[in-house]
Amino acid sequence: MSNQGKPLQDATAVDKARNVLTTTADIAVTNARATVAARRARRGGRAPSGADLTAYDPLDPAVIADPYPAYRRLLDGGPVAYNPRRDLYVVSHYEAVRAAARADGALSSAQGITRTRVNLPLLITTDRPDHTRLRRLALPAFTRPSLQRWHPVIDGLAADLVADLAAAPGADAVSRLAVPMPVRIIAHILGVPPEDQDDFRRWSDGIIEGFQLELGRDLPARFARTVTALLRLNGYLQRQIRSGRLMDGVLGDLHGTNEEGGITGEELFWFAVLLLVAGNETTTNLLSTMLLTLSRDPEQYELLRERPELVPSAIEEQLRYSSPIQGFYRTAVADHQIGPATIPAGSRVLLLFGAANRDPRQFPDPDAFDVQRDAAGHLAFGSGIHLCLGAHLARAEGQAVLRELIDRVSRVEVTGPYAWNTNSALRGLSRLPVTLTS
Ligand code: HEM
């Protein structure tokens, strides 16, 4: 069969993985040096043209634990603030964040979208024109009609996981429901059989760890774990594709395109990596924070039980209210104007989706969770050319779990101490003991 003819190019992908991580280490060091130099240069404390000076620090553990007080201060100021200590421009107002996400010609994703500059061959970190070609190839598999074929699996898994959680009062909803739901769905749509899914989750965790690169003494160990995970995933995908076993899923569709000369084996490998990285923890965060919100707001939960037709808008409101990705970075390729501020070429710029979604100019009474609100237009999935490819999939998963909950469960209660994860970009819970009352 023609799809089996062209395995992934092992050596190239492996070399690439090593190169990428070495380059990343170099960039991290260069970054640190640049920050020190910038700090020295700005010791006079002058605000760069048009931006408010701010002490807002996305890496401060107190901010990560509860970013909203800091967001309110940013939203009270101008659309762009500058933190000299981090040498970072921060965009927080809704209109400005949306415009910045759409200004992909001026604000590039190619040096990475998380804190550390990384140079990865992923769709999400590719600028035009390459981005246009890759996105065009991937898009058909992720449209709402294409995703219809996965709905029975999504609904079935939601029913199983909610029943499992309901049967274990006080169990951790993160490990029992929020983690397994997206990983099993992604594995399924990629065509990975259930017996390989634990490995799959491990590689995914290892790879994600490498994407949270921040300088520290354990950096070499983290690099090593990421390279190992990348190599294992690459080896696995090759074996599966050679034996024709991935052909029922999305990678099979894309590999078909490969045969027509559209996508290279290496691009296919990195696409699988991107789906793992982009689709797992984000959806886990949506599900875990949704349970917390519902437990804190029994009236809204009751309203949903009375009016199940509100489920889709409740998911949009949850995404607005607690955005799984709080912010992503860009790099200015030339001096760039946002409102009164000029961002100098080469600067790192943080687009705070989480703050924009709480901007009272766009969403009245933004700190209230209201399932009847029209939250359409929220920026939890970004905006512009990088608008989330998996948005329909994530929505389908969130809606399936919520429908299952309101069908079976009269009350969601948090029954023990819960914990937020400590990542500066991805906001969600690492532990949430709950009791679901039937
Ligand atoms: C609630 C869950 C999710 C949230 C909040 C989310 C959020 C986002 C955001 C904000 C972006 C834009 C990045 C940028 O502008 O730099 C993005 C891009 C992306 N997401 Fe998601 N995502 C979620 C789930 C998923 C899932 C389930 C998948 C796939 C299985 C996925 C795949 C992607 C891909 C491939 C991109 C890159 C698109 C491009 O660069 O053209 N996401 N996501």
PDB file of N, CA, C and O in Angstrom, residues 13-64:
ATOM      1  N   ALA A  13      15.392  13.043  11.734  1.00  0.00           N
ATOM      2  CA  ALA A  13      14.589  13.520  12.860  1.00  0.00           C
ATOM      3  C   ALA A  13      15.383  13.461  14.161  1.00  0.00           C
ATOM      4  O   ALA A  13      15.302  14.352  15.004  1.00  0.00           O
ATOM      5  N   VAL A  14      16.183  12.399  14.312  1.00  0.00           N
ATOM      6  CA  VAL A  14      16.970  12.253  15.534  1.00  0.00           C
ATOM      7  C   VAL A  14      18.008  13.371  15.622  1.00  0.00           C
ATOM      8  O   VAL A  14      18.139  14.048  16.651  1.00  0.00           O
ATOM      9  N   ASP A  15      18.719  13.581  14.510  1.00  0.00           N
ATOM     10  CA  ASP A  15      19.716  14.661  14.494  1.00  0.00           C
ATOM     11  C   ASP A  15      19.040  15.982  14.816  1.00  0.00           C
ATOM     12  O   ASP A  15      19.541  16.801  15.563  1.00  0.00           O
ATOM     13  N   LYS A  16      17.894  16.147  14.197  1.00  0.00           N
ATOM     14  CA  LYS A  16      17.164  17.403  14.385  1.00  0.00           C
ATOM     15  C   LYS A  16      16.840  17.603  15.870  1.00  0.00           C
ATOM     16  O   LYS A  16      17.023  18.673  16.423  1.00  0.00           O
ATOM     17  N   ALA A  17      16.349  16.500  16.499  1.00  0.00           N
ATOM     18  CA  ALA A  17      15.991  16.610  17.920  1.00  0.00           C
ATOM     19  C   ALA A  17      17.205  17.057  18.723  1.00  0.00           C
ATOM     20  O   ALA A  17      17.122  17.950  19.560  1.00  0.00           O
ATOM     21  N   ARG A  18      18.357  16.433  18.439  1.00  0.00           N
ATOM     22  CA  ARG A  18      19.572  16.804  19.187  1.00  0.00           C
ATOM     23  C   ARG A  18      19.942  18.257  18.904  1.00  0.00           C
ATOM     24  O   ARG A  18      20.209  19.034  19.810  1.00  0.00           O
ATOM     25  N   ASN A  19      19.917  18.608  17.593  1.00  0.00           N
ATOM     26  CA  ASN A  19      20.306  19.973  17.226  1.00  0.00           C
ATOM     27  C   ASN A  19      19.399  21.003  17.879  1.00  0.00           C
ATOM     28  O   ASN A  19      19.843  22.016  18.384  1.00  0.00           O
ATOM     29  N   VAL A  20      18.109  20.673  17.826  1.00  0.00           N
ATOM     30  CA  VAL A  20      17.131  21.614  18.374  1.00  0.00           C
ATOM     31  C   VAL A  20      17.431  21.887  19.833  1.00  0.00           C
ATOM     32  O   VAL A  20      17.471  23.021  20.287  1.00  0.00           O
ATOM     33  N   LEU A  21      17.707  20.806  20.579  1.00  0.00           N
ATOM     34  CA  LEU A  21      17.910  20.991  22.010  1.00  0.00           C
ATOM     35  C   LEU A  21      19.242  21.669  22.305  1.00  0.00           C
ATOM     36  O   LEU A  21      19.359  22.450  23.231  1.00  0.00           O
ATOM     37  N   THR A  22      20.262  21.379  21.477  1.00  0.00           N
ATOM     38  CA  THR A  22      21.543  22.062  21.688  1.00  0.00           C
ATOM     39  C   THR A  22      21.369  23.546  21.369  1.00  0.00           C
ATOM     40  O   THR A  22      21.798  24.421  22.121  1.00  0.00           O
ATOM     41  N   THR A  23      20.705  23.812  20.240  1.00  0.00           N
ATOM     42  CA  THR A  23      20.476  25.213  19.872  1.00  0.00           C
ATOM     43  C   THR A  23      19.713  25.913  20.980  1.00  0.00           C
ATOM     44  O   THR A  23      19.991  27.049  21.346  1.00  0.00           O
ATOM     45  N   THR A  24      18.753  25.173  21.549  1.00  0.00           N
ATOM     46  CA  THR A  24      17.936  25.758  22.593  1.00  0.00           C
ATOM     47  C   THR A  24      18.791  26.137  23.796  1.00  0.00           C
ATOM     48  O   THR A  24      18.635  27.203  24.383  1.00  0.00           O
ATOM     49  N   ALA A  25      19.730  25.249  24.142  1.00  0.00           N
ATOM     50  CA  ALA A  25      20.609  25.549  25.276  1.00  0.00           C
ATOM     51  C   ALA A  25      21.424  26.799  24.972  1.00  0.00           C
ATOM     52  O   ALA A  25      21.556  27.692  25.816  1.00  0.00           O
ATOM     53  N   ASP A  26      21.966  26.885  23.737  1.00  0.00           N
ATOM     54  CA  ASP A  26      22.746  28.068  23.358  1.00  0.00           C
ATOM     55  C   ASP A  26      21.890  29.325  23.487  1.00  0.00           C
ATOM     56  O   ASP A  26      22.310  30.337  24.025  1.00  0.00           O
ATOM     57  N   ILE A  27      20.668  29.196  22.955  1.00  0.00           N
ATOM     58  CA  ILE A  27      19.800  30.378  22.970  1.00  0.00           C
ATOM     59  C   ILE A  27      19.479  30.785  24.401  1.00  0.00           C
ATOM     60  O   ILE A  27      19.457  31.957  24.744  1.00  0.00           O
ATOM     61  N   ALA A  28      19.280  29.770  25.270  1.00  0.00           N
ATOM     62  CA  ALA A  28      18.954  30.080  26.668  1.00  0.00           C
ATOM     63  C   ALA A  28      20.094  30.876  27.308  1.00  0.00           C
ATOM     64  O   ALA A  28      19.863  31.864  28.014  1.00  0.00           O
ATOM     65  N   VAL A  29      21.328  30.483  27.007  1.00  0.00           N
ATOM     66  CA  VAL A  29      22.471  31.191  27.582  1.00  0.00           C
ATOM     67  C   VAL A  29      22.547  32.605  26.990  1.00  0.00           C
ATOM     68  O   VAL A  29      22.695  33.600  27.708  1.00  0.00           O
ATOM     69  N   THR A  30      22.396  32.694  25.662  1.00  0.00           N
ATOM     70  CA  THR A  30      22.428  34.006  25.010  1.00  0.00           C
ATOM     71  C   THR A  30      21.358  34.912  25.602  1.00  0.00           C
ATOM     72  O   THR A  30      21.567  36.094  25.852  1.00  0.00           O
ATOM     73  N   ASN A  31      20.207  34.299  25.834  1.00  0.00           N
ATOM     74  CA  ASN A  31      19.076  35.025  26.416  1.00  0.00           C
ATOM     75  C   ASN A  31      19.427  35.636  27.761  1.00  0.00           C
ATOM     76  O   ASN A  31      19.143  36.799  28.026  1.00  0.00           O
ATOM     77  N   ALA A  32      20.023  34.776  28.594  1.00  0.00           N
ATOM     78  CA  ALA A  32      20.368  35.228  29.941  1.00  0.00           C
ATOM     79  C   ALA A  32      21.352  36.385  29.842  1.00  0.00           C
ATOM     80  O   ALA A  32      21.213  37.391  30.530  1.00  0.00           O
ATOM     81  N   ARG A  33      22.333  36.259  28.933  1.00  0.00           N
ATOM     82  CA  ARG A  33      23.326  37.338  28.779  1.00  0.00           C
ATOM     83  C   ARG A  33      22.642  38.613  28.298  1.00  0.00           C
ATOM     84  O   ARG A  33      22.910  39.702  28.786  1.00  0.00           O
ATOM     85  N   ALA A  34      21.714  38.451  27.333  1.00  0.00           N
ATOM     86  CA  ALA A  34      21.028  39.634  26.788  1.00  0.00           C
ATOM     87  C   ALA A  34      20.235  40.342  27.877  1.00  0.00           C
ATOM     88  O   ALA A  34      20.194  41.565  27.947  1.00  0.00           O
ATOM     89  N   THR A  35      19.620  39.538  28.747  1.00  0.00           N
ATOM     90  CA  THR A  35      18.815  40.143  29.807  1.00  0.00           C
ATOM     91  C   THR A  35      19.695  40.946  30.756  1.00  0.00           C
ATOM     92  O   THR A  35      19.358  42.067  31.144  1.00  0.00           O
ATOM     93  N   VAL A  36      20.852  40.358  31.097  1.00  0.00           N
ATOM     94  CA  VAL A  36      21.766  41.071  31.991  1.00  0.00           C
ATOM     95  C   VAL A  36      22.204  42.376  31.335  1.00  0.00           C
ATOM     96  O   VAL A  36      22.183  43.452  31.947  1.00  0.00           O
ATOM     97  N   ALA A  37      22.560  42.303  30.040  1.00  0.00           N
ATOM     98  CA  ALA A  37      23.021  43.505  29.326  1.00  0.00           C
ATOM     99  C   ALA A  37      21.914  44.558  29.290  1.00  0.00           C
ATOM    100  O   ALA A  37      22.161  45.742  29.551  1.00  0.00           O
ATOM    101  N   ALA A  38      20.683  44.093  29.018  1.00  0.00           N
ATOM    102  CA  ALA A  38      19.572  45.048  28.931  1.00  0.00           C
ATOM    103  C   ALA A  38      19.329  45.712  30.276  1.00  0.00           C
ATOM    104  O   ALA A  38      19.078  46.909  30.362  1.00  0.00           O
ATOM    105  N   ARG A  39      19.450  44.923  31.334  1.00  0.00           N
ATOM    106  CA  ARG A  39      19.242  45.467  32.672  1.00  0.00           C
ATOM    107  C   ARG A  39      20.269  46.564  32.957  1.00  0.00           C
ATOM    108  O   ARG A  39      19.948  47.624  33.443  1.00  0.00           O
ATOM    109  N   ARG A  40      21.535  46.240  32.595  1.00  0.00           N
ATOM    110  CA  ARG A  40      22.594  47.232  32.828  1.00  0.00           C
ATOM    111  C   ARG A  40      22.280  48.517  32.072  1.00  0.00           C
ATOM    112  O   ARG A  40      22.360  49.606  32.602  1.00  0.00           O
ATOM    113  N   ALA A  41      21.884  48.338  30.793  1.00  0.00           N
ATOM    114  CA  ALA A  41      21.640  49.506  29.945  1.00  0.00           C
ATOM    115  C   ALA A  41      20.513  50.362  30.474  1.00  0.00           C
ATOM    116  O   ALA A  41      20.478  51.566  30.272  1.00  0.00           O
ATOM    117  N   ARG A  42      19.569  49.720  31.189  1.00  0.00           N
ATOM    118  CA  ARG A  42      18.391  50.480  31.613  1.00  0.00           C
ATOM    119  C   ARG A  42      18.432  50.829  33.082  1.00  0.00           C
ATOM    120  O   ARG A  42      17.409  51.086  33.696  1.00  0.00           O
ATOM    121  N   ARG A  43      19.644  50.782  33.666  1.00  0.00           N
ATOM    122  CA  ARG A  43      19.727  51.012  35.102  1.00  0.00           C
ATOM    123  C   ARG A  43      19.136  52.373  35.488  1.00  0.00           C
ATOM    124  O   ARG A  43      18.681  52.572  36.595  1.00  0.00           O
ATOM    125  N   GLY A  44      19.108  53.296  34.544  1.00  0.00           N
ATOM    126  CA  GLY A  44      18.538  54.614  34.814  1.00  0.00           C
ATOM    127  C   GLY A  44      17.046  54.540  35.086  1.00  0.00           C
ATOM    128  O   GLY A  44      16.444  55.483  35.573  1.00  0.00           O
ATOM    129  N   GLY A  45      16.396  53.387  34.791  1.00  0.00           N
ATOM    130  CA  GLY A  45      14.978  53.211  35.085  1.00  0.00           C
ATOM    131  C   GLY A  45      14.062  53.947  34.126  1.00  0.00           C
ATOM    132  O   GLY A  45      12.898  54.156  34.413  1.00  0.00           O
ATOM    133  N   ARG A  46      14.571  54.330  32.955  1.00  0.00           N
ATOM    134  CA  ARG A  46      13.704  55.034  32.014  1.00  0.00           C
ATOM    135  C   ARG A  46      12.716  54.056  31.387  1.00  0.00           C
ATOM    136  O   ARG A  46      13.099  52.951  31.002  1.00  0.00           O
ATOM    137  N   ALA A  47      11.466  54.454  31.294  1.00  0.00           N
ATOM    138  CA  ALA A  47      10.496  53.595  30.608  1.00  0.00           C
ATOM    139  C   ALA A  47      10.738  53.705  29.117  1.00  0.00           C
ATOM    140  O   ALA A  47      10.946  54.806  28.612  1.00  0.00           O
ATOM    141  N   PRO A  48      10.746  52.586  28.398  1.00  0.00           N
ATOM    142  CA  PRO A  48      10.870  52.687  26.955  1.00  0.00           C
ATOM    143  C   PRO A  48       9.648  53.427  26.407  1.00  0.00           C
ATOM    144  O   PRO A  48       8.609  53.464  27.060  1.00  0.00           O
ATOM    145  N   SER A  49       9.809  53.953  25.224  1.00  0.00           N
ATOM    146  CA  SER A  49       8.815  54.877  24.705  1.00  0.00           C
ATOM    147  C   SER A  49       7.383  54.344  24.752  1.00  0.00           C
ATOM    148  O   SER A  49       7.064  53.317  24.166  1.00  0.00           O
ATOM    149  N   GLY A  50       6.551  55.026  25.504  1.00  0.00           N
ATOM    150  CA  GLY A  50       5.115  54.771  25.516  1.00  0.00           C
ATOM    151  C   GLY A  50       4.640  53.608  26.364  1.00  0.00           C
ATOM    152  O   GLY A  50       3.440  53.431  26.540  1.00  0.00           O
ATOM    153  N   ALA A  51       5.533  52.800  26.927  1.00  0.00           N
ATOM    154  CA  ALA A  51       5.080  51.658  27.738  1.00  0.00           C
ATOM    155  C   ALA A  51       5.157  52.018  29.217  1.00  0.00           C
ATOM    156  O   ALA A  51       6.070  52.712  29.636  1.00  0.00           O
ATOM    157  N   ASP A  52       4.185  51.532  30.012  1.00  0.00           N
ATOM    158  CA  ASP A  52       4.259  51.721  31.467  1.00  0.00           C
ATOM    159  C   ASP A  52       5.377  50.835  32.011  1.00  0.00           C
ATOM    160  O   ASP A  52       5.551  49.720  31.538  1.00  0.00           O
ATOM    161  N   LEU A  53       6.086  51.321  33.007  1.00  0.00           N
ATOM    162  CA  LEU A  53       7.039  50.437  33.688  1.00  0.00           C
ATOM    163  C   LEU A  53       6.246  49.539  34.640  1.00  0.00           C
ATOM    164  O   LEU A  53       5.319  50.000  35.304  1.00  0.00           O
ATOM    165  N   THR A  54       6.601  48.272  34.699  1.00  0.00           N
ATOM    166  CA  THR A  54       5.877  47.368  35.603  1.00  0.00           C
ATOM    167  C   THR A  54       6.836  46.419  36.298  1.00  0.00           C
ATOM    168  O   THR A  54       7.883  46.081  35.745  1.00  0.00           O
ATOM    169  N   ALA A  55       6.410  45.981  37.484  1.00  0.00           N
ATOM    170  CA  ALA A  55       7.175  44.938  38.181  1.00  0.00           C
ATOM    171  C   ALA A  55       6.514  43.581  37.931  1.00  0.00           C
ATOM    172  O   ALA A  55       6.947  42.567  38.468  1.00  0.00           O
ATOM    173  N   TYR A  56       5.429  43.583  37.137  1.00  0.00           N
ATOM    174  CA  TYR A  56       4.735  42.319  36.866  1.00  0.00           C
ATOM    175  C   TYR A  56       5.725  41.293  36.308  1.00  0.00           C
ATOM    176  O   TYR A  56       6.402  41.544  35.312  1.00  0.00           O
ATOM    177  N   ASP A  57       5.789  40.148  36.967  1.00  0.00           N
ATOM    178  CA  ASP A  57       6.756  39.130  36.564  1.00  0.00           C
ATOM    179  C   ASP A  57       6.023  37.791  36.397  1.00  0.00           C
ATOM    180  O   ASP A  57       5.608  37.171  37.381  1.00  0.00           O
ATOM    181  N   PRO A  58       5.877  37.339  35.148  1.00  0.00           N
ATOM    182  CA  PRO A  58       5.105  36.102  34.931  1.00  0.00           C
ATOM    183  C   PRO A  58       5.741  34.878  35.587  1.00  0.00           C
ATOM    184  O   PRO A  58       5.074  33.861  35.749  1.00  0.00           O
ATOM    185  N   LEU A  59       7.033  34.993  35.962  1.00  0.00           N
ATOM    186  CA  LEU A  59       7.704  33.832  36.559  1.00  0.00           C
ATOM    187  C   LEU A  59       7.686  33.845  38.090  1.00  0.00           C
ATOM    188  O   LEU A  59       8.174  32.918  38.725  1.00  0.00           O
ATOM    189  N   ASP A  60       7.115  34.892  38.672  1.00  0.00           N
ATOM    190  CA  ASP A  60       7.035  34.978  40.132  1.00  0.00           C
ATOM    191  C   ASP A  60       6.040  33.914  40.644  1.00  0.00           C
ATOM    192  O   ASP A  60       4.879  33.897  40.212  1.00  0.00           O
ATOM    193  N   PRO A  61       6.473  33.045  41.562  1.00  0.00           N
ATOM    194  CA  PRO A  61       5.572  31.976  42.034  1.00  0.00           C
ATOM    195  C   PRO A  61       4.248  32.509  42.579  1.00  0.00           C
ATOM    196  O   PRO A  61       3.203  31.859  42.404  1.00  0.00           O
ATOM    197  N   ALA A  62       4.271  33.711  43.205  1.00  0.00           N
ATOM    198  CA  ALA A  62       3.014  34.258  43.746  1.00  0.00           C
ATOM    199  C   ALA A  62       2.065  34.632  42.601  1.00  0.00           C
ATOM    200  O   ALA A  62       0.846  34.450  42.704  1.00  0.00           O
ATOM    201  N   VAL A  63       2.637  35.139  41.517  1.00  0.00           N
ATOM    202  CA  VAL A  63       1.813  35.492  40.342  1.00  0.00           C
ATOM    203  C   VAL A  63       1.268  34.223  39.686  1.00  0.00           C
ATOM    204  O   VAL A  63       0.100  34.159  39.291  1.00  0.00           O
ATOM    205  N   ILE A  64       2.103  33.198  39.609  1.00  0.00           N
ATOM    206  CA  ILE A  64       1.654  31.941  38.995  1.00  0.00           C
ATOM    207  C   ILE A  64       0.505  31.349  39.822  1.00  0.00           C
ATOM    208  O   ILE A  64      -0.485  30.863  39.281  1.00  0.00           O
TER     209      ILE A  64
END
